[in-house]
Structure formats: C-alpha cells, structure tokens
Coordinates of C-alpha atoms and ligand atoms in Angstrom, one line a residue:
M1 CA 5.3 -27.7 -28.0
H2 CA 1.7 -28.0 -26.8
Y3 CA 0.2 -24.9 -25.3
Q4 CA -2.9 -24.7 -23.1
S5 CA -4.9 -22.0 -21.3
F6 CA -3.4 -21.0 -18.0
H7 CA -5.4 -22.0 -14.9
P8 CA -3.8 -20.7 -11.8
P9 CA -3.7 -23.0 -8.7
V10 CA -6.0 -22.1 -5.9
R11 CA -4.1 -19.9 -3.4
T12 CA -4.7 -17.9 -0.2
L13 CA -2.6 -14.8 -0.5
M14 CA -1.4 -13.8 2.9
G15 CA 1.8 -12.0 2.0
P16 CA 2.7 -8.3 1.5
G17 CA 0.4 -8.1 -1.6
P18 CA -1.2 -8.9 -3.9
S19 CA -4.0 -10.0 -1.6
D20 CA -6.9 -12.2 -2.6
V21 CA -9.1 -10.5 -5.2
S22 CA -12.8 -10.8 -4.6
P23 CA -14.9 -12.7 -7.1
R24 CA -16.9 -9.5 -7.5
V25 CA -13.8 -7.7 -8.8
L26 CA -12.8 -10.5 -11.1
Q27 CA -16.3 -10.7 -12.6
A28 CA -16.3 -6.9 -13.1
M29 CA -13.1 -7.2 -15.0
A30 CA -14.5 -9.9 -17.4
R31 CA -17.2 -7.5 -18.7
P32 CA -16.9 -6.3 -22.3
T33 CA -14.3 -3.7 -23.1
L34 CA -15.5 -0.2 -24.1
G35 CA -13.6 2.5 -26.0
H36 CA -11.7 4.9 -23.7
L37 CA -13.8 7.9 -24.8
D38 CA -17.2 6.1 -24.8
P39 CA -19.6 8.2 -22.8
A40 CA -20.5 5.2 -20.6
F41 CA -16.8 4.8 -19.8
L42 CA -16.3 8.5 -19.1
H43 CA -19.2 8.2 -16.6
L44 CA -17.4 5.3 -14.9
M45 CA -14.2 7.4 -14.7
D46 CA -16.2 10.2 -12.8
E47 CA -17.5 7.6 -10.3
I48 CA -14.0 6.2 -9.8
R49 CA -12.8 9.6 -9.0
T50 CA -15.6 10.2 -6.4
L51 CA -15.0 6.8 -4.9
L52 CA -11.2 7.4 -4.7
Q53 CA -11.9 10.8 -3.0
Y54 CA -13.9 8.8 -0.4
A55 CA -11.2 6.2 0.1
F56 CA -8.5 9.0 0.5
S57 CA -10.9 11.1 2.7
T58 CA -10.2 14.1 0.4
G59 CA -11.9 16.6 -1.8
N60 CA -8.9 17.0 -4.0
E61 CA -9.9 17.6 -7.6
L62 CA -6.7 16.0 -8.9
T63 CA -7.4 12.5 -7.7
M64 CA -7.1 9.6 -10.2
P65 CA -5.5 6.2 -10.8
V66 CA -2.2 6.2 -12.6
S67 CA -2.3 3.5 -15.3
A68 CA 0.6 1.5 -13.8
P69 CA 1.5 -0.1 -10.4
G70 CA 2.3 1.7 -7.1
S71 CA 5.9 2.3 -8.2
A72 CA 4.5 4.5 -11.1
G73 CA 2.4 6.5 -8.6
M74 CA 5.6 7.0 -6.6
E75 CA 7.4 8.2 -9.7
A76 CA 4.4 10.4 -10.7
C77 CA 4.6 12.3 -7.3
F78 CA 8.4 12.8 -7.6
V79 CA 8.7 13.8 -11.2
N80 CA 5.9 16.3 -10.9
L81 CA 6.9 17.9 -7.6
V82 CA 10.7 17.7 -7.5
E83 CA 13.0 19.6 -9.9
P84 CA 16.7 19.2 -10.6
G85 CA 18.6 20.8 -7.7
D86 CA 15.8 20.5 -5.2
K87 CA 16.6 19.3 -1.7
V88 CA 14.3 16.6 -0.3
I89 CA 14.2 15.2 3.2
V90 CA 13.7 11.5 2.7
C91 CA 12.7 9.3 5.7
R92 CA 14.0 5.7 5.4
N93 CA 12.9 3.0 7.7
G94 CA 12.7 0.1 5.2
V95 CA 12.9 -0.9 1.6
F96 CA 10.4 1.6 0.2
G97 CA 12.1 4.6 1.9
D98 CA 15.2 3.8 -0.1
R99 CA 13.2 3.9 -3.3
L100 CA 12.1 7.5 -2.4
R101 CA 15.8 8.3 -2.3
A102 CA 16.4 6.7 -5.7
N103 CA 13.6 8.7 -7.3
V104 CA 14.9 12.0 -5.9
E105 CA 18.5 11.3 -7.1
R106 CA 17.4 10.2 -10.6
I107 CA 15.6 13.6 -11.0
G108 CA 18.8 15.4 -10.1
G109 CA 17.7 16.4 -6.6
T110 CA 19.5 16.0 -3.4
A111 CA 18.2 13.5 -0.9
V112 CA 18.8 14.3 2.8
M113 CA 18.4 11.0 4.5
V114 CA 16.7 10.6 7.9
D115 CA 17.2 6.9 8.9
D116 CA 15.4 4.9 11.5
D117 CA 15.8 1.3 12.4
W118 CA 13.9 -1.2 10.3
G119 CA 10.8 -2.2 12.1
E120 CA 10.4 1.2 13.8
A121 CA 8.3 4.2 12.7
V122 CA 9.9 7.4 11.4
D123 CA 11.0 9.5 14.3
P124 CA 9.5 13.0 14.0
A125 CA 12.3 14.5 16.2
K126 CA 14.9 13.4 13.6
V127 CA 12.8 14.9 10.8
E128 CA 12.6 18.2 12.7
A129 CA 16.3 18.3 13.2
A130 CA 16.9 17.7 9.5
L131 CA 14.4 20.5 8.6
R132 CA 16.2 22.9 10.9
Q133 CA 19.6 21.9 9.5
H134 CA 18.3 22.3 5.9
P135 CA 16.1 25.4 5.7
D136 CA 16.3 25.2 1.9
A137 CA 14.6 21.8 1.7
A138 CA 11.5 21.8 -0.6
V139 CA 9.9 18.5 0.1
V140 CA 9.6 15.9 2.9
A141 CA 8.9 12.3 1.7
F142 CA 8.0 9.4 3.8
V143 CA 6.3 6.0 3.8
H144 CA 3.1 5.9 5.9
A145 CA 2.9 2.1 6.1
E146 CA 6.3 0.4 5.5
T147 CA 5.3 -3.0 4.0
S148 CA 8.8 -4.3 4.3
T149 CA 8.8 -4.0 8.1
G150 CA 5.2 -3.6 9.3
A151 CA 5.8 -0.1 10.8
L152 CA 3.2 2.6 10.8
S153 CA 4.4 6.2 10.9
D154 CA 2.6 9.3 12.3
A155 CA 1.6 11.0 9.1
A156 CA -0.2 14.0 10.7
T157 CA 2.8 14.9 12.9
L158 CA 5.3 14.6 10.0
T159 CA 3.1 16.6 7.7
N160 CA 2.7 19.4 10.3
L161 CA 6.5 19.5 10.8
A162 CA 7.1 19.7 7.0
H163 CA 4.5 22.6 6.6
D164 CA 6.1 24.5 9.6
H165 CA 9.2 24.6 7.5
D166 CA 7.5 25.4 4.2
C167 CA 8.0 22.0 2.7
L168 CA 5.5 20.0 0.6
V169 CA 4.8 16.4 1.6
I170 CA 4.9 13.3 -0.6
M171 CA 3.5 10.3 1.2
D172 CA 3.6 6.6 0.2
A173 CA 0.2 5.2 1.1
V174 CA 0.4 2.1 -1.1
T175 CA -0.4 -0.3 1.8
S176 CA -2.3 2.0 4.1
L177 CA -5.2 2.8 1.7
G178 CA -8.3 0.9 2.9
G179 CA -6.4 -0.8 5.8
V180 CA -5.7 1.9 8.4
P181 CA -7.0 5.5 8.9
L182 CA -5.7 7.7 6.0
L183 CA -7.1 11.2 6.2
V184 CA -5.5 13.1 3.4
D185 CA -7.4 16.4 3.9
A186 CA -7.5 16.4 7.7
W187 CA -3.8 15.8 7.8
G188 CA -3.1 18.2 4.9
V189 CA -0.8 15.7 3.0
D190 CA 0.0 17.4 -0.3
A191 CA 0.7 14.4 -2.6
V192 CA -0.2 10.8 -1.9
Y193 CA 0.2 7.7 -4.0
A194 CA -1.4 4.3 -3.2
G195 CA -1.8 0.8 -4.6
T196 CA -4.8 -1.4 -5.6
Q197 CA -3.4 -4.9 -4.7
K198 CA -3.0 -4.4 -1.0
C199 CA -5.9 -3.5 1.2
L200 CA -8.3 -2.6 -1.7
S201 CA -7.9 -6.3 -2.9
C202 CA -8.1 -5.3 -6.6
T203 CA -5.6 -6.7 -9.1
P204 CA -2.1 -5.1 -9.3
G205 CA -1.3 -2.6 -11.9
L206 CA -2.9 0.7 -10.9
S207 CA -1.9 3.5 -8.6
P208 CA -4.4 5.9 -7.2
V209 CA -2.9 9.3 -6.6
T210 CA -4.1 12.6 -5.1
F211 CA -2.6 16.1 -5.2
N212 CA -4.0 19.1 -3.2
S213 CA -4.0 22.7 -4.4
R214 CA -0.6 23.4 -2.9
A215 CA 0.9 20.6 -4.9
V216 CA -0.9 21.6 -8.1
E217 CA 0.4 25.2 -7.6
R218 CA 3.9 23.8 -7.2
I219 CA 3.5 21.9 -10.5
R220 CA 2.2 25.0 -12.3
K221 CA 5.1 27.1 -11.1
R222 CA 7.9 24.7 -12.1
N223 CA 11.0 26.2 -13.8
S224 CA 11.8 23.0 -15.7
P225 CA 9.6 20.7 -17.8
I226 CA 8.5 17.5 -16.3
Q227 CA 11.0 14.9 -17.5
S228 CA 8.4 12.1 -17.9
W229 CA 5.8 12.6 -20.7
F230 CA 3.6 9.7 -19.5
L231 CA 3.5 10.9 -15.9
D232 CA 3.2 14.6 -16.5
M233 CA 0.0 15.4 -14.6
N234 CA -0.7 18.5 -16.8
L235 CA -1.1 16.1 -19.7
V236 CA -2.8 13.2 -17.9
M237 CA -5.4 15.6 -16.6
G238 CA -6.5 16.4 -20.2
Y239 CA -7.9 12.9 -20.1
W240 CA -8.8 12.3 -16.4
G241 CA -9.8 15.8 -15.5
G242 CA -11.3 17.2 -18.7
G243 CA -15.0 16.8 -17.9
A244 CA -16.9 16.7 -21.2
K245 CA -13.8 17.8 -23.2
R246 CA -11.7 14.7 -22.4
A247 CA -9.0 14.1 -24.9
Y248 CA -6.8 11.1 -25.7
H249 CA -3.7 10.8 -23.7
H250 CA -3.1 7.1 -23.5
T251 CA -5.5 4.2 -23.8
A252 CA -6.8 3.6 -20.2
P253 CA -6.6 0.0 -18.9
I254 CA -10.4 -0.2 -19.3
N255 CA -11.1 -3.6 -17.7
A256 CA -8.6 -3.0 -14.9
L257 CA -10.6 0.1 -14.1
Y258 CA -13.8 -1.9 -14.0
G259 CA -12.1 -3.9 -11.3
L260 CA -10.9 -0.9 -9.4
H261 CA -14.4 0.6 -9.5
E262 CA -15.9 -2.6 -8.0
S263 CA -13.3 -2.8 -5.3
L264 CA -13.9 0.9 -4.3
L265 CA -17.6 0.2 -4.4
M266 CA -17.1 -2.7 -1.9
L267 CA -15.1 -0.4 0.4
H268 CA -17.8 2.2 0.1
E269 CA -20.5 -0.3 1.0
E270 CA -18.5 -1.6 4.0
K271 CA -17.5 2.0 5.0
L272 CA -14.0 3.0 5.7
E273 CA -14.3 2.9 9.5
N274 CA -15.6 -0.7 9.3
A275 CA -12.8 -1.7 7.0
W276 CA -10.2 -0.3 9.4
A277 CA -11.8 -2.0 12.3
R278 CA -11.9 -5.3 10.5
H279 CA -8.2 -5.2 9.8
E280 CA -7.5 -4.3 13.5
R281 CA -9.8 -7.0 14.9
H282 CA -8.3 -9.8 12.8
H283 CA -4.8 -8.6 13.4
R284 CA -5.4 -9.0 17.2
A285 CA -6.6 -12.5 16.7
L286 CA -3.6 -13.5 14.5
K287 CA -1.3 -11.8 17.0
A288 CA -2.8 -13.8 19.9
G289 CA -2.3 -17.0 18.0
L290 CA 1.3 -16.3 16.9
E291 CA 2.3 -15.1 20.3
S292 CA 0.8 -18.2 21.9
M293 CA 3.2 -20.2 19.7
G294 CA 6.1 -18.2 21.1
L295 CA 6.6 -16.0 18.0
A296 CA 7.6 -12.4 18.6
Y297 CA 6.7 -9.3 16.5
I298 CA 9.4 -6.9 15.5
G299 CA 8.8 -3.1 16.1
T300 CA 7.0 -1.3 18.8
E301 CA 3.5 -1.8 20.1
G302 CA 1.1 0.9 18.9
R303 CA 3.3 1.6 15.8
R304 CA 2.5 -1.6 13.9
L305 CA 0.4 -2.2 10.9
P306 CA -2.6 -4.5 11.5
H307 CA -2.5 -5.9 8.0
L308 CA 1.3 -6.6 7.7
N309 CA 2.5 -8.8 10.6
A310 CA 6.3 -9.1 10.7
V311 CA 7.4 -11.8 13.2
A312 CA 10.9 -13.0 13.9
I313 CA 11.8 -16.5 12.7
P314 CA 12.2 -18.9 15.7
Q315 CA 15.7 -20.2 16.4
G316 CA 16.8 -23.2 14.3
I317 CA 13.9 -23.0 11.9
D318 CA 14.6 -23.1 8.1
E319 CA 12.3 -20.2 7.2
A320 CA 12.3 -20.8 3.4
R321 CA 11.2 -24.4 4.0
V322 CA 8.3 -23.3 6.1
R323 CA 7.1 -20.9 3.4
R324 CA 7.5 -23.6 0.7
R325 CA 5.5 -26.1 2.8
L326 CA 2.8 -23.5 3.5
L327 CA 2.4 -22.9 -0.3
R328 CA 2.7 -26.5 -1.4
E329 CA 0.7 -28.3 1.2
Y330 CA -1.8 -25.6 2.2
G331 CA -1.9 -23.2 -0.7
I332 CA -1.0 -20.3 1.6
E333 CA 1.4 -17.6 0.5
I334 CA 3.2 -15.5 3.1
G335 CA 6.1 -13.1 2.6
A336 CA 9.8 -13.4 3.3
G337 CA 11.9 -10.7 4.8
L338 CA 13.3 -8.0 2.4
G339 CA 16.6 -6.2 2.5
E340 CA 18.0 -6.0 6.0
L341 CA 15.3 -8.3 7.3
A342 CA 15.9 -11.0 4.7
G343 CA 16.0 -14.4 6.4
K344 CA 15.0 -12.8 9.7
V345 CA 11.3 -12.3 9.6
W346 CA 8.1 -13.6 8.0
R347 CA 5.6 -11.1 6.7
I348 CA 2.1 -12.2 7.2
G349 CA -0.5 -10.1 5.4
L350 CA -4.2 -9.7 6.3
M351 CA -5.2 -7.3 3.6
G352 CA -8.6 -6.5 2.1
T353 CA -10.4 -9.7 1.1
S354 CA -7.7 -11.8 2.7
C355 CA -8.5 -10.3 6.1
N356 CA -11.0 -12.8 7.5
A357 CA -11.4 -15.2 10.4
R358 CA -11.1 -18.3 8.2
N359 CA -7.7 -17.2 6.9
V360 CA -6.5 -16.5 10.4
Y361 CA -7.6 -20.0 11.6
V362 CA -6.3 -21.9 8.6
F363 CA -3.0 -20.1 8.6
L364 CA -2.4 -20.6 12.3
G365 CA -3.4 -24.3 12.1
A366 CA -1.0 -24.9 9.1
L367 CA 1.9 -23.0 10.7
E368 CA 1.5 -24.9 14.0
A369 CA 1.5 -28.2 12.2
I370 CA 4.6 -27.4 10.1
L371 CA 6.5 -26.0 13.1
G372 CA 5.6 -29.0 15.2
E373 CA 6.8 -31.4 12.6
M374 CA 10.1 -29.4 12.3
G375 CA 10.7 -29.9 16.0
A376 CA 9.6 -26.6 17.5
Q377 CA 8.0 -26.6 20.9
V378 CA 4.4 -25.9 20.0
E379 CA 1.3 -27.2 21.7
A380 CA -1.3 -28.5 19.2
G381 CA -4.5 -26.4 19.2
R382 CA -3.3 -23.6 21.4
A383 CA -2.9 -20.9 18.7
L384 CA -6.3 -21.5 17.3
A385 CA -7.9 -21.3 20.7
A386 CA -6.1 -18.1 21.5
A387 CA -7.2 -16.5 18.2
R388 CA -10.8 -17.7 18.7
R389 CA -10.9 -16.3 22.2
Q390 CA -9.6 -12.9 20.9
L391 CA -12.1 -12.7 18.1
E392 CA -15.0 -13.6 20.4
E393 CA -14.0 -10.9 22.8
S394 CA -13.8 -8.1 20.2
Ligands
PLP1 C1 3.8 -2.6 -2.7 C2 4.4 -1.3 -2.4 C3 4.9 -0.4 -3.3 C4 5.1 -0.7 -4.8 O1 3.9 -1.0 -5.4 P1 3.9 -1.8 -6.8 O2 2.5 -1.9 -7.1 O3 4.6 -3.1 -6.4 O4 4.7 -1.1 -7.7 C5 5.4 0.8 -2.9 N1 5.3 1.2 -1.6 C6 4.9 0.4 -0.6 C7 4.8 0.8 0.8 C8 4.4 -0.9 -1.0 O5 3.9 -1.7 -0.1

C-alpha cells in the first residue's frame, strides 16, 4: 500500500453546512500550537468570549465554545438544564426538532411534542396551548433556524410565551448565528447553542453556547448531578471562566480556536447587520433565478431562511443525478432532503463565505445547463439575468 498526503479536490460548498472556509481562517489554523494554559492563549480565549458575546448580541458571562460540534452544544444545554422527571415542551418542525426530543428522553425527562408541518415555522398558538395544558413544564425547546427545511421561527414570541409560563428556553441557533438576526439578550433567550461551520464559515467541530443568569441559577439549584462530566458547565467554567485562575479541564482544541477567533473577527469587521443584509440580498438573487427556472420554494414567504433555500424537485427529474453532476462537473455541493423531505427537495446553502454573487451565478448557470440537458423546460440565460437584475436593484 502506498500512502500520500491528502489534498482535497476544489469544491464550492453550497449545502446545509459546512460552508466554504475563508483562507484567512485556514491560515490562522496553521499557526503554531500553544499550550492550553499559555498566557498568550488565555488572552485569545478572552477575546473569543468577547467576540462571541458580540455575535450572540449578549452580555452573558457564561458564553464560550464547547469543544465539539453543534450536537455537543445541544447536549450541553439539555444535560445542564433538564433533570430526570422534568417536563419539556419540544417544538418539532424538522429533523433537528426531533433531536431535541431525543435529548430530553435520554436524560429521563418527558418531552411534550408540539408538531408543525416540515417547511413551516413553529406555531406560537400551539406552543401556548401546550403550556396551558402542562403548567408543570420546566423548559421550552425549539430550533430557531431549521436547516432541514429552511424555516425560521419567531424566537422572541416563543421566548415570551415560555417566560409567561415560568419556563426556561433552550434554543438551537446552529444555523442562525451570523446569518439572520439573533438577539439573545433583547429576546431574553436563556440557553442558546450554535455552530461554527454554517454562517460563521469556520471549520466544523466547535459549538458556541451562551447561558443567561436565569439558566445559571437553574444549574446551581439542581437536585441531581449533571450526568455528563465533559459537558458539566460548572466544571468547564473552571477553565473557560476562571480568569487568572484557569485550571485544566480538557485540552482545548487550540488551532481550531485560532480559526474560530479569525472567523469571529471577520464577522466583527463586517458588522452583524451587514452580514445579515448580505445573506438576505444574495438569497433574493438566488430566489429570482430559481423561480425564473420554474422551481418553487417550500414553506411560507416571510418565514424562510435566506441562507438555506429549500426548493421542490421538478417533476420527472432524478434529483440525486443532478447533485452528482453538480459535484462532478462543476465542483458544487448542494444538500439533499432529510427525513420527511428526502427525495422531495434540494437544500441550497448561501452561508458565510459561500454567500456571494459569484456562487449565485455559477450555481444557477450550472443547474440551468444540467436541467436543460435532462429535458426540463428551461430557457438558457434567463436565471442568470433574473439574479443579476435582482442584485443590481438591491
Ligand atoms: C448542523 C445543525 C446541527 C448539528 O450541528 P453539528 O455541528 O453537525 O453537530 C444542529 N442543529 C441545526 C439546526 C443544524 O443546522
């Protein structure tokens, strides 16, 4: 057997994440590794916290990246805030909502499910009905941006409802961070977890989390010990929160954190509002192009994510073949449907660094060519012109 270094093929990542990682972030990650208690590294950790507070629009002291992917941030929120026997109202409008349920049940809690159609936002009226029916509920959990369907839920309204009924809120913001407005303090969301490989365009493998004082108090007043040693926030904070007295908890993923720092710095330079506007503007251009080809979005106007475009597969088109050709011939990756939507939609991401005019044009041109060759009724050049017109107007 002859082994060689791995050199990945050149790709354009336009799926549900990971998104294209900026060369700035990759270069940052290639810098020399420091010890995890080196004063220079501890200084970097402080900056990462401040930059994360900016990204989350929060002043929460307990704000840090969990050293593992978004799913670990999810688990961190649940194991710290839910105890065996707790009742949790779980909103499910896609794949990730069902993972919230799985977390609650594995802890030994009871998940009260509030279901909405896949592609639609969480319906606050149903959540309110569940809260009235279950006055003993302790937590409401929902996904802000459902990456499996492209639906955006109204986090402020859902959080207010939960607080009116004395519940804490756990929110999945894995895909929303850096892509759409996410105002943790203004909305009062108690515990939030996010991801680095979606709109932050950092590499996968870290999960920024933030807990407000209500959530910290709930953790302090627990009756039972936190079942996970690694994700126990009381212990993690000895390292991330300890100021000058930081102590070893686990070896931080040093170089990955260099990358996160650089991606947060890029967001800070661009400014949150501009990043949100960029995602919206390119979404409109992509949408104009896709619709001019006769493709239809699922879900409801005004409740869709700009950075995750879920469109129905046209009649008679072999959807997997289109994705294979996009990858093989054009180096473009898009996402397939998940769960209930498998085989029914394509999920086209415009996240972080991947969200730019060139990608919109190249993707539309490639899709148009492939669909035309497969016998679909598409008029050459029309999608590009529609996208260009939309971008020039905005
Ligand atoms: C991607 C994603 C996750 C999981 O993140 P991983 O980094 O893959 O573990 C969770 N929730 C949502 C909404 C996501 O899009």
